[in-house]
Each structure stands twice: as structure tokens, then as C-alpha cells.
Amino acid sequence: MSASQFIANRFEIKDLERDLLGRGGMGDVYRATDTQTGELVAVKALNPGVVARDPDILERFAREGEALRQLNHPNIVKMVAAIEERGQHYLVMEYVEGGSLQGLLAAQGPLPGVRVVEIALDLADALTRAHRLGIIHRDLKPANVLLAEDGTPRLTDFGIAHVAGSPRLTETGMLVGTVDYLSPEACQG
């Protein structure tokens, strides 16, 4: 077992291997404990190597934190804290226990129609809230939908979201998102 790692003397990752929840293009996500409340949280650690290769990533990471901070909705993962410590950047978010929609589909196969409609309506409501605040997710896919223990979907990973009024980080005509989930009009520029 590896030694515990504390972030801001508050969030404890007990074992970096065992508590790794996932890896993405910008960094790793770990299960941690908020030592002030005792609650589990998810800590997204920005990969310093990615920042060295692409300095715009730091702006995207900050934008993701800002987007989550603005969004207060039962179907969007809640932001707990944004931390910069010794040159390392972290987003601390609510921990969602039930896994992803992608994992559920892989384990169970197609869902019953009623369940599909329930999830779709909850996500449409979450996206409506985001859009009203000028935030466009741009990477909606089953891996970015987490499921609470009671089955409630929570939209996550606003890492490539467009926030109205913020400087553009992508060039006009540039594809952003996961190819398998892009709309036809996005593919056509």
C-alpha cells in the first residue's frame, strides 16, 4: 500500500493505486476523504506533463472548475473546491458512488425504455440549466454520466465545455469532443 497523500491538508487519498477512479486526457481522478466532513469526494488531478505540452489545458481546467461552481443542479456533479498546491492543480467534486452509465451499459446491455427516458429527461434538465448559464458541455457521452446509488444520473466532465464570455480555446472549425458522440453538424464544421 502506498502512503496517504493529503491535498490542502484536507483531502486524503489513502492509496494512489487503489483509489484511482479513472484516467482522462487532462489527468487522473481519485477517491478521497474530506477530513473535515468525513465524506468521500472525487479529486481530479491535472497532469503536469499535459500542461507542459499544452499550456491552454490549465485554462480549460480552470474553466471546468468555474463551470461546475456556477452549476447548481441535482443532475450535475457538485464542485467542492479548486486547489493549486505546489504547482499541482486539483478539482475536488462530489463523489458519485454508483459508477458511470457506460459501465452500467457494459454490464447490463440495453436499458428498458422507461429507464432510458428517465435518464434522458434528467440529463436534458441538467443541460438546459447549463445552457441557460451559457455553458455548453460539448462531450456528452455515457462515460460522462455518473449514476448515484439511487440511480439518479449526474453529468460530469466539463473539461472541454464552452463558457459564454470566456476567450475561445479552440479554433473555428476544430472538432471538440469524442468522435463517436459528435453530432453530424459538428462533424461537418
Tab-separated table of C-alpha atoms in Angstrom:
chain	number	residue	atom	x	y	z
A	1	MET	CA	0.000	0.000	0.000
A	2	SER	CA	1.316	3.442	-0.879
A	3	ALA	CA	1.385	6.257	1.636
A	4	SER	CA	-1.555	8.616	2.009
A	5	GLN	CA	-1.459	11.862	0.099
A	6	PHE	CA	-3.079	14.979	1.520
A	7	ILE	CA	-4.245	17.868	-0.641
A	8	ALA	CA	-4.517	21.241	1.086
A	9	ASN	CA	-4.266	19.404	4.437
A	10	ARG	CA	-7.915	18.486	3.976
A	11	PHE	CA	-8.475	15.854	1.281
A	12	GLU	CA	-6.821	12.484	1.862
A	13	ILE	CA	-6.157	9.966	-0.885
A	14	LYS	CA	-5.296	6.838	1.104
A	15	ASP	CA	-3.779	4.743	-1.685
A	16	LEU	CA	-2.992	6.201	-5.113
A	17	GLU	CA	-3.405	2.838	-6.863
A	18	ARG	CA	-6.484	1.553	-5.081
A	19	ASP	CA	-8.263	4.920	-5.052
A	20	LEU	CA	-7.717	5.685	-8.749
A	21	LEU	CA	-11.189	6.044	-10.257
A	22	GLY	CA	-10.177	6.872	-13.793
A	23	ARG	CA	-7.751	8.452	-16.210
A	24	GLY	CA	-8.616	11.069	-18.779
A	25	GLY	CA	-6.936	13.326	-21.270
A	26	MET	CA	-6.226	16.008	-18.671
A	27	GLY	CA	-5.393	13.929	-15.600
A	28	ASP	CA	-6.403	11.329	-13.076
A	29	VAL	CA	-9.427	11.149	-10.767
A	30	TYR	CA	-9.105	9.691	-7.273
A	31	ARG	CA	-11.491	8.800	-4.473
A	32	ALA	CA	-10.521	10.763	-1.372
A	33	THR	CA	-11.879	11.622	2.053
A	34	ASP	CA	-12.687	15.141	3.156
A	35	THR	CA	-11.051	15.106	6.602
A	36	GLN	CA	-13.260	17.999	7.774
A	37	THR	CA	-16.573	16.306	6.996
A	38	GLY	CA	-15.641	12.618	6.698
A	39	GLU	CA	-17.399	12.476	3.312
A	40	LEU	CA	-15.972	10.824	0.218
A	41	VAL	CA	-15.030	13.176	-2.625
A	42	ALA	CA	-13.556	12.807	-6.104
A	43	VAL	CA	-10.270	14.622	-6.724
A	44	LYS	CA	-9.308	15.386	-10.313
A	45	ALA	CA	-5.544	15.985	-10.509
A	46	LEU	CA	-4.322	17.819	-13.589
A	47	ASN	CA	-1.395	16.023	-15.226
A	48	PRO	CA	1.640	18.390	-15.163
A	49	GLY	CA	3.050	16.735	-18.310
A	50	VAL	CA	-0.090	17.673	-20.221
A	51	VAL	CA	0.271	21.290	-19.062
A	52	ALA	CA	3.900	21.357	-20.236
A	53	ARG	CA	2.831	20.171	-23.722
A	54	ASP	CA	-0.251	22.393	-23.950
A	55	PRO	CA	-0.464	25.440	-21.638
A	56	ASP	CA	-4.108	26.015	-22.714
A	57	ILE	CA	-5.010	22.911	-20.678
A	58	LEU	CA	-4.563	24.905	-17.475
A	59	GLU	CA	-7.151	27.401	-18.728
A	60	ARG	CA	-9.524	24.540	-19.644
A	61	PHE	CA	-9.068	23.029	-16.183
A	62	ALA	CA	-9.828	26.376	-14.528
A	63	ARG	CA	-12.833	26.788	-16.832
A	64	GLU	CA	-14.153	23.359	-15.827
A	65	GLY	CA	-13.950	24.371	-12.176
A	66	GLU	CA	-15.694	27.665	-12.875
A	67	ALA	CA	-18.445	25.945	-14.875
A	68	LEU	CA	-19.085	23.456	-12.073
A	69	ARG	CA	-19.080	26.251	-9.490
A	70	GLN	CA	-21.839	28.074	-11.429
A	71	LEU	CA	-23.969	24.985	-11.948
A	72	ASN	CA	-26.171	24.039	-9.048
A	73	HIS	CA	-28.399	21.240	-10.240
A	74	PRO	CA	-29.331	17.790	-8.864
A	75	ASN	CA	-28.167	16.128	-12.104
A	76	ILE	CA	-24.761	17.824	-12.308
A	77	VAL	CA	-21.788	16.813	-10.161
A	78	LYS	CA	-21.219	19.378	-7.420
A	79	MET	CA	-17.960	21.294	-7.064
A	80	VAL	CA	-16.358	21.261	-3.609
A	81	ALA	CA	-13.064	23.119	-4.157
A	82	ALA	CA	-10.443	24.170	-6.686
A	83	ILE	CA	-6.917	23.930	-5.311
A	84	GLU	CA	-3.463	24.860	-6.553
A	85	GLU	CA	-0.737	23.465	-4.327
A	86	ARG	CA	2.991	23.357	-5.066
A	87	GLY	CA	2.353	23.825	-8.798
A	88	GLN	CA	-0.218	20.991	-8.935
A	89	HIS	CA	-3.866	21.755	-9.763
A	90	TYR	CA	-6.882	19.883	-8.382
A	91	LEU	CA	-10.653	19.993	-8.689
A	92	VAL	CA	-12.499	18.436	-5.762
A	93	MET	CA	-16.020	17.297	-6.553
A	94	GLU	CA	-18.831	15.304	-5.058
A	95	TYR	CA	-18.129	11.548	-5.144
A	96	VAL	CA	-20.839	9.650	-7.021
A	97	GLU	CA	-20.948	6.060	-5.778
A	98	GLY	CA	-22.816	4.170	-8.495
A	99	GLY	CA	-20.357	4.185	-11.421
A	100	SER	CA	-20.929	5.505	-14.927
A	101	LEU	CA	-23.708	4.972	-17.421
A	102	GLN	CA	-21.053	3.457	-19.683
A	103	GLY	CA	-20.229	0.866	-17.011
A	104	LEU	CA	-23.902	0.077	-16.478
A	105	LEU	CA	-24.470	-0.416	-20.211
A	106	ALA	CA	-21.381	-2.644	-20.482
A	107	ALA	CA	-22.550	-4.809	-17.565
A	108	GLN	CA	-26.261	-4.884	-18.304
A	109	GLY	CA	-26.689	-4.161	-22.009
A	110	PRO	CA	-29.542	-2.033	-23.316
A	111	LEU	CA	-31.731	-0.480	-20.622
A	112	PRO	CA	-35.528	-0.709	-20.519
A	113	GLY	CA	-37.220	2.115	-22.433
A	114	VAL	CA	-38.729	3.664	-19.304
A	115	ARG	CA	-35.278	3.909	-17.683
A	116	VAL	CA	-33.774	5.418	-20.839
A	117	VAL	CA	-36.464	8.125	-20.846
A	118	GLU	CA	-35.907	8.861	-17.126
A	119	ILE	CA	-32.163	9.311	-17.647
A	120	ALA	CA	-32.689	11.362	-20.821
A	121	LEU	CA	-35.151	13.722	-19.106
A	122	ASP	CA	-32.819	14.258	-16.127
A	123	LEU	CA	-29.865	14.957	-18.431
A	124	ALA	CA	-31.956	17.271	-20.631
A	125	ASP	CA	-32.885	19.225	-17.498
A	126	ALA	CA	-29.195	19.427	-16.484
A	127	LEU	CA	-28.180	20.581	-19.966
A	128	THR	CA	-30.977	23.158	-20.002
A	129	ARG	CA	-29.612	24.629	-16.760
A	130	ALA	CA	-26.088	24.715	-18.181
A	131	HIS	CA	-27.227	26.286	-21.467
A	132	ARG	CA	-29.189	28.992	-19.640
A	133	LEU	CA	-25.922	29.939	-17.929
A	134	GLY	CA	-24.110	29.987	-21.281
A	135	ILE	CA	-22.237	26.713	-20.657
A	136	ILE	CA	-22.116	24.159	-23.488
A	137	HIS	CA	-20.817	20.741	-22.334
A	138	ARG	CA	-19.523	19.512	-25.744
A	139	ASP	CA	-18.680	15.962	-24.615
A	140	LEU	CA	-21.963	14.303	-23.678
A	141	LYS	CA	-21.441	10.526	-23.623
A	142	PRO	CA	-22.203	7.571	-21.295
A	143	ALA	CA	-18.744	7.768	-19.659
A	144	ASN	CA	-19.526	11.348	-18.554
A	145	VAL	CA	-22.791	10.402	-16.888
A	146	LEU	CA	-22.326	9.097	-13.363
A	147	LEU	CA	-25.085	7.276	-11.506
A	148	ALA	CA	-25.784	7.822	-7.826
A	149	GLU	CA	-26.620	4.783	-5.727
A	150	ASP	CA	-30.333	5.533	-6.206
A	151	GLY	CA	-29.822	5.627	-9.995
A	152	THR	CA	-30.005	9.417	-10.358
A	153	PRO	CA	-27.753	10.498	-13.251
A	154	ARG	CA	-25.132	13.199	-12.662
A	155	LEU	CA	-23.441	14.914	-15.610
A	156	THR	CA	-19.690	15.341	-15.153
A	157	ASP	CA	-16.505	16.284	-17.025
A	158	PHE	CA	-16.959	19.847	-18.180
A	159	GLY	CA	-13.292	19.892	-19.257
A	160	ILE	CA	-13.973	20.966	-22.842
A	161	ALA	CA	-17.105	22.983	-22.131
A	162	HIS	CA	-17.566	26.318	-23.832
A	163	VAL	CA	-18.422	29.083	-21.369
A	164	ALA	CA	-20.050	32.162	-22.933
A	165	GLY	CA	-17.981	35.288	-22.455
A	166	SER	CA	-14.736	33.362	-21.975
A	167	PRO	CA	-11.933	33.528	-24.528
A	168	ARG	CA	-12.085	30.765	-27.155
A	169	LEU	CA	-9.556	27.986	-26.651
A	170	THR	CA	-10.427	26.178	-29.866
A	171	GLU	CA	-10.130	27.404	-33.418
A	172	THR	CA	-13.203	27.819	-35.580
A	173	GLY	CA	-13.939	24.536	-37.376
A	174	MET	CA	-11.890	22.490	-34.904
A	175	LEU	CA	-13.595	19.288	-33.713
A	176	VAL	CA	-14.040	19.074	-29.951
A	177	GLY	CA	-15.413	16.054	-28.102
A	178	THR	CA	-15.424	12.300	-28.527
A	179	VAL	CA	-15.746	11.313	-32.197
A	180	ASP	CA	-18.265	8.513	-31.570
A	181	TYR	CA	-20.668	11.016	-29.939
A	182	LEU	CA	-20.288	14.095	-32.168
A	183	SER	CA	-23.359	15.419	-33.909
A	184	PRO	CA	-23.399	15.343	-37.734
A	185	GLU	CA	-23.334	19.158	-37.873
A	186	ALA	CA	-20.218	19.269	-35.660
A	187	CYS	CA	-18.510	16.777	-37.960
A	188	GLN	CA	-19.348	18.983	-40.918
A	189	GLY	CA	-17.782	22.042	-39.251
